Short mmCIF file of C-alpha atoms and ligand atoms in Angstrom, two decimals:
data_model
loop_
_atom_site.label_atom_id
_atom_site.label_comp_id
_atom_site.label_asym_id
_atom_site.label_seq_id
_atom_site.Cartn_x
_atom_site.Cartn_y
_atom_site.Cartn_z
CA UNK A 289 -235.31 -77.49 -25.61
CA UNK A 290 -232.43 -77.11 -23.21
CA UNK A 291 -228.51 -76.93 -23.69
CA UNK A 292 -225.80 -76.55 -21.38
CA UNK A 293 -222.64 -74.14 -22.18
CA UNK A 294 -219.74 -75.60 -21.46
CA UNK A 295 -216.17 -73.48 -20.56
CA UNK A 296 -213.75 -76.64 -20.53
CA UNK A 297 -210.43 -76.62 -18.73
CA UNK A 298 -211.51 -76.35 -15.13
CA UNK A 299 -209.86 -79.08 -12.70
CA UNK A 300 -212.53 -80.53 -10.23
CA UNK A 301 -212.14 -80.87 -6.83
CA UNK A 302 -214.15 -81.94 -3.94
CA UNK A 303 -216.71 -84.49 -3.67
CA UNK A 304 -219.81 -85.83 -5.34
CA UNK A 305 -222.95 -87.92 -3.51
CA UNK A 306 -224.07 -90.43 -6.22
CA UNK A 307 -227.77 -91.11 -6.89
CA UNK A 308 -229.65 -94.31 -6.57
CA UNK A 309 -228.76 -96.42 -9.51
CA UNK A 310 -231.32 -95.59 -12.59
CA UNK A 311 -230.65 -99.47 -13.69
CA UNK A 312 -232.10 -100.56 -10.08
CA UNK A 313 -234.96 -98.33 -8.96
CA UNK A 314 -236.94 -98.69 -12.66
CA UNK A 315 -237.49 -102.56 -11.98
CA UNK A 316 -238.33 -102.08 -8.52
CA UNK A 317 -241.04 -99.76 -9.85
CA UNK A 318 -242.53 -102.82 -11.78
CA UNK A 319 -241.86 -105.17 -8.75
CA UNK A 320 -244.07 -103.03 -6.90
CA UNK A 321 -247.43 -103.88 -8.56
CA UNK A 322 -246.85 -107.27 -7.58
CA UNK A 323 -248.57 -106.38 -4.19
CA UNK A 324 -251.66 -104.58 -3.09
CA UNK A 325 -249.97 -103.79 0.09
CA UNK A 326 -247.70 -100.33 0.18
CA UNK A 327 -244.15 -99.98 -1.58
CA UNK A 328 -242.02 -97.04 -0.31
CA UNK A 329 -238.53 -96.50 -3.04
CA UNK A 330 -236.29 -94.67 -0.73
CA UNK A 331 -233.63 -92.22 -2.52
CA UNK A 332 -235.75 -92.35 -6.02
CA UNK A 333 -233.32 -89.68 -8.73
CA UNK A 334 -235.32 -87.38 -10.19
CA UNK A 335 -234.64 -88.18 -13.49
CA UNK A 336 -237.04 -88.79 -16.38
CA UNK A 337 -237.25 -92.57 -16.76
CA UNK A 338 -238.41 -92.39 -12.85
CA UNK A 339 -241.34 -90.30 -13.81
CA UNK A 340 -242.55 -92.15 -17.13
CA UNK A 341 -242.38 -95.58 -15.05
CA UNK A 342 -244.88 -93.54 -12.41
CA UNK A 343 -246.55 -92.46 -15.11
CA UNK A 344 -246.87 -96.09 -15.99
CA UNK A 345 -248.30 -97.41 -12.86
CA UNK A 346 -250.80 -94.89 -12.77
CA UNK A 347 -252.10 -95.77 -16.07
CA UNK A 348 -252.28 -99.53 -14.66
CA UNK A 349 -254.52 -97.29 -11.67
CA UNK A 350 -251.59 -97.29 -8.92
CA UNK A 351 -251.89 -94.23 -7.02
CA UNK A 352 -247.94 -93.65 -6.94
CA UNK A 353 -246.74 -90.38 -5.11
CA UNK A 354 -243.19 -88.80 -4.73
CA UNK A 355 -242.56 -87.59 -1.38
CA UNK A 356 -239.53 -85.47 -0.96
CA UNK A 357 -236.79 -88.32 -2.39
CA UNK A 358 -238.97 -91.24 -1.99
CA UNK A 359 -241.71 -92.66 -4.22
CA UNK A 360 -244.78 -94.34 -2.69
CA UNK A 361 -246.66 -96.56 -4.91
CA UNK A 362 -250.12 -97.89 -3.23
CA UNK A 363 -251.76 -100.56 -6.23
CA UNK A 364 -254.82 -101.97 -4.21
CA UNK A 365 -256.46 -100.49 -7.06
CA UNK A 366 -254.76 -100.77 -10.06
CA UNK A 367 -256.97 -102.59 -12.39
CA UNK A 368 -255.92 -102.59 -15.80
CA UNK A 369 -253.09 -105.11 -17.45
CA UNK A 370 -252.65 -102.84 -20.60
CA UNK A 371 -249.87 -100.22 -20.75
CA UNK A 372 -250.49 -97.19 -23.52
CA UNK A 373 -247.74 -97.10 -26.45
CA UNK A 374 -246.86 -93.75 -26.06
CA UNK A 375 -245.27 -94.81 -22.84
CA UNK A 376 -243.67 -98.08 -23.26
CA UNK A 377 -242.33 -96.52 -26.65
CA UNK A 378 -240.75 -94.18 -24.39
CA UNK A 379 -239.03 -95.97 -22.31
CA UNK A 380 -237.56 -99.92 -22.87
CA UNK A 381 -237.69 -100.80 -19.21
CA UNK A 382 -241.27 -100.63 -19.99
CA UNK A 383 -240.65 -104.60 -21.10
CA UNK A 384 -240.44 -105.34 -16.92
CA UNK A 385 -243.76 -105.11 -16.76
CA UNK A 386 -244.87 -108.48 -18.93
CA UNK A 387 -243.56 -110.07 -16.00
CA UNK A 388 -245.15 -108.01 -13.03
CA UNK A 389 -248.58 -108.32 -15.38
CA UNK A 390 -248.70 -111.43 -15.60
CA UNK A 391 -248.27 -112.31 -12.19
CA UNK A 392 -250.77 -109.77 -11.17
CA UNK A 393 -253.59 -110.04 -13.73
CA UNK A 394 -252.29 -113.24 -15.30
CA UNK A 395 -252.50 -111.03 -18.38
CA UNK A 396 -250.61 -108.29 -20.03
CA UNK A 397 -250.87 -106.69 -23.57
CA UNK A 398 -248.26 -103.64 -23.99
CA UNK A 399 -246.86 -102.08 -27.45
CA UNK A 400 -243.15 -103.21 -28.25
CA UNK A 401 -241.05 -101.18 -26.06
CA UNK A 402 -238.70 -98.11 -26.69
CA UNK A 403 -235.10 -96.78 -24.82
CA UNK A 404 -232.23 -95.16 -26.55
CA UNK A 405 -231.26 -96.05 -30.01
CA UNK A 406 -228.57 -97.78 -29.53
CA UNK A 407 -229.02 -100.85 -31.30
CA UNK A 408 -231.27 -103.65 -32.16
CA UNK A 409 -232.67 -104.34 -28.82
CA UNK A 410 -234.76 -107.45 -29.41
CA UNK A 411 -236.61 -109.29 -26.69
CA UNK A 412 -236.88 -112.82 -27.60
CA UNK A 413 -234.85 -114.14 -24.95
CA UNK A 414 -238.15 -112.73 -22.69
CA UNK A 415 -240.59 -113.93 -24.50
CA UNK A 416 -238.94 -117.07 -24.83
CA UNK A 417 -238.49 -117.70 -20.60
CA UNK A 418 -242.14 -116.58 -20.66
CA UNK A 419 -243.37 -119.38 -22.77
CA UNK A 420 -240.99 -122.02 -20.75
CA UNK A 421 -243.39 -120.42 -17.36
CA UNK A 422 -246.60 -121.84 -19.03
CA UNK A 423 -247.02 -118.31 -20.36
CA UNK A 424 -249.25 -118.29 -24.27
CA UNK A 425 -247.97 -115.03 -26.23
CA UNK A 426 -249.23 -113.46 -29.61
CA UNK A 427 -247.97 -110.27 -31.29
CA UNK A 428 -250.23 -108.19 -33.08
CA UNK A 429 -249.85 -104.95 -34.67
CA UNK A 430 -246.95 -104.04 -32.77
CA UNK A 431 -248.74 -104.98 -29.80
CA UNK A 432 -247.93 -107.90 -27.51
CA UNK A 433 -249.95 -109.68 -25.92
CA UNK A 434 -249.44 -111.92 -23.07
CA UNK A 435 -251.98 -114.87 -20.60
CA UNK A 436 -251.45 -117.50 -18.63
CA UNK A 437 -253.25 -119.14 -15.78
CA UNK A 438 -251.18 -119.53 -12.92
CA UNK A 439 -247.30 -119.07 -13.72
CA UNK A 440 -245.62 -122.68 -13.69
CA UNK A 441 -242.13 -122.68 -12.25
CA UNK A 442 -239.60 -123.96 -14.83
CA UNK A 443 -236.01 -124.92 -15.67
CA UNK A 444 -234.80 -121.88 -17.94
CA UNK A 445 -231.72 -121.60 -19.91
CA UNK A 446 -231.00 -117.78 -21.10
CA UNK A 447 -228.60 -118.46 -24.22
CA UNK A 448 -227.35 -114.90 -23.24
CA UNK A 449 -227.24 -113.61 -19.69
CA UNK A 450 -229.55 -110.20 -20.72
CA UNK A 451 -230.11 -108.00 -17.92
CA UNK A 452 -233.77 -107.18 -18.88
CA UNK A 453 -234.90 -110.74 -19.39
CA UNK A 454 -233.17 -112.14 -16.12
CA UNK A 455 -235.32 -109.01 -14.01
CA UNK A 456 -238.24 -109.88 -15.91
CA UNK A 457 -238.15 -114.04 -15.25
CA UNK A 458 -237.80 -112.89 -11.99
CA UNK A 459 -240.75 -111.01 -11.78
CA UNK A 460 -243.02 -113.29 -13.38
CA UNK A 461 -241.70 -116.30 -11.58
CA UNK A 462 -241.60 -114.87 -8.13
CA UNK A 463 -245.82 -116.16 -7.42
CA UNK A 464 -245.47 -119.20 -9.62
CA UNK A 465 -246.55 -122.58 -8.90
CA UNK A 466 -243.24 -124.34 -7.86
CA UNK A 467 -239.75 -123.87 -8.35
CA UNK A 468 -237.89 -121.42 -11.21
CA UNK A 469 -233.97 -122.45 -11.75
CA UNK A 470 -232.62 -119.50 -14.25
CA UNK A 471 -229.33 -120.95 -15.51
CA UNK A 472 -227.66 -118.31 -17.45
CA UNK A 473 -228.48 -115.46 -15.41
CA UNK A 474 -227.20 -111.72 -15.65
CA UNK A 475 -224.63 -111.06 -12.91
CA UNK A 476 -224.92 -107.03 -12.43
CA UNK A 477 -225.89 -105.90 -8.83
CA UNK A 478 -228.61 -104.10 -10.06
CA UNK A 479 -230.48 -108.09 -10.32
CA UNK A 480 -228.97 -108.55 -6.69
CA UNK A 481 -230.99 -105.71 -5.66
CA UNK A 482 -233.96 -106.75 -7.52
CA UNK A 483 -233.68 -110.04 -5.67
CA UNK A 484 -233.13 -108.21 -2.04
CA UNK A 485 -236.45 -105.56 -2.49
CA UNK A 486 -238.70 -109.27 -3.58
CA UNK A 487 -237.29 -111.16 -0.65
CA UNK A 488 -237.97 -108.06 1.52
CA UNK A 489 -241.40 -108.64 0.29
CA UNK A 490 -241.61 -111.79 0.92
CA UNK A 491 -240.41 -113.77 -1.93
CA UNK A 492 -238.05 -116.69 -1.91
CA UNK A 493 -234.74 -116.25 -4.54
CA UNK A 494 -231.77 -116.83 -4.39
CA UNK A 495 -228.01 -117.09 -5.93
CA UNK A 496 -228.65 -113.41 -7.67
CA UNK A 497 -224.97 -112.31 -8.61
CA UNK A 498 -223.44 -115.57 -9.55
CA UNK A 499 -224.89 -118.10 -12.73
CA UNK A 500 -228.23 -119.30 -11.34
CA UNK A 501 -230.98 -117.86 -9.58
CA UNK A 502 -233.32 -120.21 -7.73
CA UNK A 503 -236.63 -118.62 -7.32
CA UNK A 504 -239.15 -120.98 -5.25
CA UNK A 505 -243.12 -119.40 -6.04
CA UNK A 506 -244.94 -118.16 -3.03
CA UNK A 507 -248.29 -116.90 -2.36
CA UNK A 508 -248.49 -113.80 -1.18
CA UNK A 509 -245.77 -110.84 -1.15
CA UNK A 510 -246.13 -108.02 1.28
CA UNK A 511 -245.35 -104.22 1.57
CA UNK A 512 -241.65 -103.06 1.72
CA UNK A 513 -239.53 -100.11 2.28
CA UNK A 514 -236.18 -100.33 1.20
CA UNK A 515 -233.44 -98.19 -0.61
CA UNK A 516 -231.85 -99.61 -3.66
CA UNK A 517 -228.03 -99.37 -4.53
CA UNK A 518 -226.06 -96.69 -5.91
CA UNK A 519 -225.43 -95.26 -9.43
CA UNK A 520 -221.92 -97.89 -10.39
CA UNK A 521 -222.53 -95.94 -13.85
CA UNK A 522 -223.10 -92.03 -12.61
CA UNK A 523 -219.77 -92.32 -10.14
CA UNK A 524 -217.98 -93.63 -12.97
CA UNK A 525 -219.29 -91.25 -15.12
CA UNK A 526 -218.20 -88.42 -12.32
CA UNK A 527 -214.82 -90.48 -12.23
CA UNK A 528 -213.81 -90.00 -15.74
CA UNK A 529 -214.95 -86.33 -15.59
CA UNK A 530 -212.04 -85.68 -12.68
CA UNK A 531 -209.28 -88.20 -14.54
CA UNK A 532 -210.17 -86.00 -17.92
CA UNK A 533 -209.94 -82.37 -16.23
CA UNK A 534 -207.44 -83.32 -13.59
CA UNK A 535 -208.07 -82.54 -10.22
CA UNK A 536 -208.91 -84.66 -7.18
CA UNK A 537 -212.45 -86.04 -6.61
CA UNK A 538 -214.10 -88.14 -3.87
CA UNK A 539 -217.02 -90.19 -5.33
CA UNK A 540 -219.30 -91.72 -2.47
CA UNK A 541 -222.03 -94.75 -2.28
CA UNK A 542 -220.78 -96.76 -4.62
CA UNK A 543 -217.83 -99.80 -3.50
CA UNK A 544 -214.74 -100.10 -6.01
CA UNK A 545 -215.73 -103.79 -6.55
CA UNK A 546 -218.69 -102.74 -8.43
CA UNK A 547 -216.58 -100.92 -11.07
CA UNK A 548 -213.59 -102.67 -10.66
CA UNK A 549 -212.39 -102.85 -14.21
CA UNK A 550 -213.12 -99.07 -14.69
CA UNK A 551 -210.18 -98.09 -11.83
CA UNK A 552 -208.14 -100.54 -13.28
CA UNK A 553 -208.51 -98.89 -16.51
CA UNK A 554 -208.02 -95.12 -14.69
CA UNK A 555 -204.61 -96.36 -13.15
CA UNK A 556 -203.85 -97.60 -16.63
CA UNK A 557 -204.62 -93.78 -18.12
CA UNK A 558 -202.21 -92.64 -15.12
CA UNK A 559 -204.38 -92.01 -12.30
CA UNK A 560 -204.30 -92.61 -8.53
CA UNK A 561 -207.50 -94.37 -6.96
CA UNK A 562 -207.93 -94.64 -3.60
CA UNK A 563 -210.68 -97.14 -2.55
CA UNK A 564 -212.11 -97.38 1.58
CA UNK A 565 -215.97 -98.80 1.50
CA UNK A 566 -218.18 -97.28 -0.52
CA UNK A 567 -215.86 -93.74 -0.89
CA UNK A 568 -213.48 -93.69 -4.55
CA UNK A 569 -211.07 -91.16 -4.57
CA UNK A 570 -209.07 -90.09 -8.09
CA UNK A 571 -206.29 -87.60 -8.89
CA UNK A 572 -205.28 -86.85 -11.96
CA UNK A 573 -202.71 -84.40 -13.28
CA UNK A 574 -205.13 -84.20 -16.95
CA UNK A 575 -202.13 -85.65 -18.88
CA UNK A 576 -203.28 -89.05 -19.32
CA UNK A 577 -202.22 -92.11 -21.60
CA UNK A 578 -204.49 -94.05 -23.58
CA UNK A 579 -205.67 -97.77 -22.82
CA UNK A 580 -204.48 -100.22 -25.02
CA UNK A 581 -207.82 -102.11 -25.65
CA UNK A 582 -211.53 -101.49 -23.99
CA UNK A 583 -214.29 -104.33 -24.41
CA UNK A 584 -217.61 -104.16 -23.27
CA UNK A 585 -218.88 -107.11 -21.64
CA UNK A 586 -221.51 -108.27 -19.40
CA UNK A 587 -220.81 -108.04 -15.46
CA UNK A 588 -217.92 -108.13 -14.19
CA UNK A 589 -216.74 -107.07 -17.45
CA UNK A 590 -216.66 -103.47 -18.55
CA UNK A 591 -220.17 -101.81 -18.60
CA UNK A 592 -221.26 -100.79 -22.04
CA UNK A 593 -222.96 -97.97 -19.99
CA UNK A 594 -219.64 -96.37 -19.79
CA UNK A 595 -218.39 -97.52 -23.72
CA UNK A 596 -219.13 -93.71 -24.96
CA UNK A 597 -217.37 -91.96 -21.77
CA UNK A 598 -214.36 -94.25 -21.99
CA UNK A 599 -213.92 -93.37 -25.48
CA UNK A 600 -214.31 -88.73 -24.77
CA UNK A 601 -211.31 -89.88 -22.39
CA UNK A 602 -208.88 -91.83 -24.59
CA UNK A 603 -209.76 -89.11 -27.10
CA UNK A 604 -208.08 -86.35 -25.28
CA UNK A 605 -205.01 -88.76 -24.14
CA UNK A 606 -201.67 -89.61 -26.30
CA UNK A 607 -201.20 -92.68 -27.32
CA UNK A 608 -203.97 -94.53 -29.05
CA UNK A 609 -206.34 -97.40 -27.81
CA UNK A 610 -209.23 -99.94 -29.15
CA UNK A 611 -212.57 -99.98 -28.02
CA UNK A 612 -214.92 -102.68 -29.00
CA UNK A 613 -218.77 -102.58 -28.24
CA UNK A 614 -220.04 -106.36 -27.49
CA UNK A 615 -222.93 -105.38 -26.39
CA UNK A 616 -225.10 -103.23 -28.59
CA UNK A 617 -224.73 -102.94 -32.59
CA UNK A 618 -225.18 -98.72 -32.86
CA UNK A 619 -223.29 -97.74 -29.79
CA UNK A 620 -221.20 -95.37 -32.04
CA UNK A 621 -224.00 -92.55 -32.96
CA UNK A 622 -222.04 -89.74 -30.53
CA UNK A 623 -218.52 -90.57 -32.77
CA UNK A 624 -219.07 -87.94 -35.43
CA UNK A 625 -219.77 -85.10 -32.65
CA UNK A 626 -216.46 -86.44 -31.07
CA UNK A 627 -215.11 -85.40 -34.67
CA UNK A 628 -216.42 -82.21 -34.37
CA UNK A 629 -213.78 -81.22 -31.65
CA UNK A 630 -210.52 -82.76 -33.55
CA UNK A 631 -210.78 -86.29 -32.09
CA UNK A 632 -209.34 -88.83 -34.27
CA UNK A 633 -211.78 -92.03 -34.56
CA UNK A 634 -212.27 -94.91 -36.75
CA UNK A 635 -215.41 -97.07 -36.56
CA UNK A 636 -215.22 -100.72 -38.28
CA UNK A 637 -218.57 -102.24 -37.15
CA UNK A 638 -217.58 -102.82 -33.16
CA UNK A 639 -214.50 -101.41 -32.90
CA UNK A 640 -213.77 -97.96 -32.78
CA UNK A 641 -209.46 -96.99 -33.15
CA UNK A 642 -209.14 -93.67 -30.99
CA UNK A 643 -205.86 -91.95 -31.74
CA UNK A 644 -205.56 -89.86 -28.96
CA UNK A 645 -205.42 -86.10 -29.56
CA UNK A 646 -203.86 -84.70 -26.29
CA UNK A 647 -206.31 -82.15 -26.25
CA UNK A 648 -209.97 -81.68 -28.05
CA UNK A 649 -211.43 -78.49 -28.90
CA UNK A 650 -214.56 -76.83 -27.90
CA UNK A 651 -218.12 -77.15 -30.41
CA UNK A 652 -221.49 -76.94 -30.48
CA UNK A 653 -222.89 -80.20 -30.14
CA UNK A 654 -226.13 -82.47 -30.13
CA UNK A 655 -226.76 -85.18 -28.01
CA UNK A 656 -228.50 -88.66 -29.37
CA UNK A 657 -228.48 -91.03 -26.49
CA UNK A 658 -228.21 -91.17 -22.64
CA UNK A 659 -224.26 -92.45 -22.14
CA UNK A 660 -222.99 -90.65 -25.72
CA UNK A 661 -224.54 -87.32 -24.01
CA UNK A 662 -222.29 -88.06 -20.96
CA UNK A 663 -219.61 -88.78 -23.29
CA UNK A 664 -219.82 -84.96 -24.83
CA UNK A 665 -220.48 -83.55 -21.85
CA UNK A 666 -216.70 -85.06 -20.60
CA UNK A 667 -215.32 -84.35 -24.09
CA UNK A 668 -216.35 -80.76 -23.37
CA UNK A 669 -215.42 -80.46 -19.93
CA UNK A 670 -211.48 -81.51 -21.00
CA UNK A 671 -211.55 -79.22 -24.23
CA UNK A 672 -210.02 -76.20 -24.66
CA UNK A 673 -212.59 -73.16 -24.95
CA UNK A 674 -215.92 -73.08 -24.69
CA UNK A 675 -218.76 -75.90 -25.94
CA UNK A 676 -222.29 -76.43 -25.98
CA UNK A 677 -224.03 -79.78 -25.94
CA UNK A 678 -227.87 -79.79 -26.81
CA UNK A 679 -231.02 -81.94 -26.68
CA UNK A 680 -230.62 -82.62 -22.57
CA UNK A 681 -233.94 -84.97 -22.54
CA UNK A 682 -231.55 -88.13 -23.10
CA UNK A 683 -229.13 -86.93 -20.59
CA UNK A 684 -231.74 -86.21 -18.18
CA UNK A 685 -233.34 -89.70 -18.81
CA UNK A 686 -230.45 -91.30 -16.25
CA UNK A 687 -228.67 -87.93 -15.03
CA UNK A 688 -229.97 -86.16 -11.88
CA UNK A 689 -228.82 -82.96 -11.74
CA UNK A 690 -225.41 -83.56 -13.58
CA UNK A 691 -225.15 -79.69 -13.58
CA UNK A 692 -225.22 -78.94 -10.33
CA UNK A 693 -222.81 -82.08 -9.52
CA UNK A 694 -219.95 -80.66 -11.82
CA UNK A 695 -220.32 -77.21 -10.78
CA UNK A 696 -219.92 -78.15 -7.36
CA UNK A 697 -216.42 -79.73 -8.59
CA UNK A 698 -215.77 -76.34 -9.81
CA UNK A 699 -216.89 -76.91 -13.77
CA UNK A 700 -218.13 -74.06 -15.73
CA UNK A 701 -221.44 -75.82 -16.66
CA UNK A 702 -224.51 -73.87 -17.43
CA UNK A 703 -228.23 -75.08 -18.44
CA UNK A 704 -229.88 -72.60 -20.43
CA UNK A 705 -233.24 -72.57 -22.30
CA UNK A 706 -232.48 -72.72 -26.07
C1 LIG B 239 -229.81 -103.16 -19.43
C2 LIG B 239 -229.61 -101.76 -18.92
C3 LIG B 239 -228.76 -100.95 -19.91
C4 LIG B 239 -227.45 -101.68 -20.18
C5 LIG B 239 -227.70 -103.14 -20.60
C6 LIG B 239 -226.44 -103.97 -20.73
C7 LIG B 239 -231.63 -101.32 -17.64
C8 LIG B 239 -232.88 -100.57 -17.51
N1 LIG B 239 -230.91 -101.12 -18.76
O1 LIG B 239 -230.50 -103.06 -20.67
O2 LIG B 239 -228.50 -99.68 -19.32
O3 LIG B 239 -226.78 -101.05 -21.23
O4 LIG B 239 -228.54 -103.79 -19.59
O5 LIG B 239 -225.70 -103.95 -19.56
O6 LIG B 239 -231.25 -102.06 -16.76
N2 LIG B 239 -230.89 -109.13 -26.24
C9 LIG B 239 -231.49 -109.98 -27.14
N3 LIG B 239 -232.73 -110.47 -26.87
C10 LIG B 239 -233.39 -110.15 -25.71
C11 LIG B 239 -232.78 -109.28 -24.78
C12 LIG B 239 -231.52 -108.78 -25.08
O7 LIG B 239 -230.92 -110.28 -28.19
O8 LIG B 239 -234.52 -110.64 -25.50
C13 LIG B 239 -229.56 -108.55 -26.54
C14 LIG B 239 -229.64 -107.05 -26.73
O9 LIG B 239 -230.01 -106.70 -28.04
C15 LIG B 239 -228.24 -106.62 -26.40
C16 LIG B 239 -227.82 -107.61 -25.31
O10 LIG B 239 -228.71 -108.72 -25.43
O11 LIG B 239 -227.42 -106.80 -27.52
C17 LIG B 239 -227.86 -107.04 -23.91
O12 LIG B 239 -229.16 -106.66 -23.59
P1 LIG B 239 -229.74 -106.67 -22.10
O13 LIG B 239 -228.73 -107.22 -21.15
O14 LIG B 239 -231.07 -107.32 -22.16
O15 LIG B 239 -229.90 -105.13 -21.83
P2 LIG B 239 -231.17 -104.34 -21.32
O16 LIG B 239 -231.84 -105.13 -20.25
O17 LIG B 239 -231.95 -103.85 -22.48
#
């Protein structure tokens, strides 16, 4: 196991080059068994959920290969429709591949799928668009298991625009016979990417981004090269870290609009941001005041993915603020280590009171899940003395290289080998 020792107190300054967005490349990785021909993932992170979905896709008999940043997955010869449960338990992004099965091999039986513990994490609202696509589905011994002849377009109504379901309607629909209308649809720009890498390949969809996606079947998809979109969730992540310490950081690749209510929320805490393309630029003096109320909502609302790192900053701030989780039922699991450094926190089912502290103190402390290990590691960056945060697999899961980021802001951050 690895930890990272943590000196807090540093201001950061200078600027930080933000991955390709975790939330984008893994469904492109599914989208590209959908062709024999060759996919080329430009920019992949090297981060841990990259590798297991590789690992996936080899299992299926893809040859997949990294090649300095870029991941080339050739799956002329990928054969089988099965994925192994130690993988998909792994990883919940795993769940993409029902669709890309199906439209493949017109079959697909994988294990109920994993992720962070965050929450309930059901998929119904899949396996419910599945069945409207013509698509028969039995469960069995924690396995699922999916057929269908050719995929029949259909009129589907998500009663909850879910990320996970909308990518994987859209990769099951994308060869069907006919015409898929997906009222309901996420909004994030991870599913506008998804949509931009299948119509690179050939695909027909539209209105990604806004209510309802129109995805017209076609017959054939080809090879593609393409580079998906930035990290909205790392530079935000990278944001807070600067508004927390102080300092004066430039974040680059990802445009304000995509985290809009995030910079709204840093001017609220007392922070300049400067916006120009795709560059964010924050100063902070460290003295910051607490937001009056934080909810997570689907996009354009406030990302859940940030929930934990919202609530390390209003710890250290004065005033006091509410936070309330929409999203996920157990998005609270980092709270007691908060506790552990003098932060003041109540948790009533959603909502979590934060009385701000001014300042937290260092501790040693564990890490659960991939955005309440962020959280910690900004608690610990702001605290006074030193900390140490352990268990990094969760943190590496969507992180690349968030040591060597923060030291190059000037952190005292080091990994060591417990
Ligand atoms: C994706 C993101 C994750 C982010 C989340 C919400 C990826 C790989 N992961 O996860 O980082 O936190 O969006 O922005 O892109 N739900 C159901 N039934 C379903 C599907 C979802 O009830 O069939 C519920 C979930 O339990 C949850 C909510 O809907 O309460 C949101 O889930 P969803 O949007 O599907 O998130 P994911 O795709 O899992």
């Amino acid at each position: 196991m690895e930890k990272y020792i943590i000196g807090g107190g540093k201001r950061l300054y200078g600027s930080v080059d933000v991955a390709s967005a975790k939330n984008a490349v893994l469904p492109l990785f599914a989208a590209s068994v959908l062709t024999e021909k060759r996919v080329t993932i430009r920019g992949v992170p090297a981060i841990s959920d990259a590798l297991c979905m590789a690992q996936i896709l080899r299992e299926l008999g893809a040859d997949v290969r990294f090649r300095g940043e870029d991941v080339i997955v050739d799956s002329a010869n990928a054969h089988s429709h099965e994925i192994p449960p130690s993988l998909t338990r792994e990883l919940r992004s795993s769940v993409f591949m029902l669709g890309s099965l199906l439209t493949r091999f017109g079959c697909a039986r994988i294990a109920y799928p994993g992720g962070c513990d965050i929450g309930l994490r059901p998929i119904d609202l899949h396996l419910n668009a599945l069945k409207q696509l013509g698509v028969s589905i039995s469960e069995q011994g924690g396995y699922i298991f999916c057929r269908c002849g050719r995929i029949r377009g259909a009129e589907i109504l998500l009663d909850f625009p879910s990320v996970g379901a909308t990518e994987n309607i859209l990769l099951a629909a994308v060869k069907a016979e006919g015409t898929t209308v997906l009222q309901g649809a996420a909004k994030e720009p991870e599913i506008v990417d998804l949509q931009n890498f299948l119509n690179a390949m050939g695909a027909r969809v539209s209105g990604a981004g806004g209510d309802v996606i129109r995805i017209e079947g076609v017959k054939q998809l080809g090879g593609v090269n393409y580079r998906p979109i930035k990290d909205r969730i790392e530079a935000g992540t990278y944001l807070m870290a600067c508004a927390i310490c102080g300092g004066e950081t430039e974040v680059r690749g990802v445009s304000a609009e995509n985290i809009g209510l995030l910079l709204h929320k840093l001017r609220e805490n007392g922070c300049k941001i400067h916006t120009k393309n795709d560059k964010i630029r924050i100063e902070s003096d460290g003295r910051l005041v607490c937001n009056r109320r934080i909810e997570t909502m689907p996009f354009p609302g406030f990302p859940t993915d940030l929930q934990a790192q919202a609530t390390a900053l209003n710890c250290g701030a004065h005033g006091s603020a509410l936070i309330v989780e929409n999203l996920f039922e157990t998005r609270y699991k980092y709270v007691p280590e908060l506790q552990k450094m003098g932060a003041d926190i109540e948790v009533k089912g959603r909502s979590a009171l934060v009385r701000g502290a001014g300042r937290l103190h260092g501790a040693s402390l564990v890490a659960g899940d991939l955005r309440g290990g962020a959280a910690l590691v900004l608690a610990a960056l702001g605290a006074e003395g030193v900390s140490e945060v352990l268990d990094l697999s969760y943190i590496d899961r969507g992180y690349a290289d968030m040591q060597g980021k923060l030291r190059k802001l000037g952190a005292e951050i080091k990994r060591v080998r417990v």
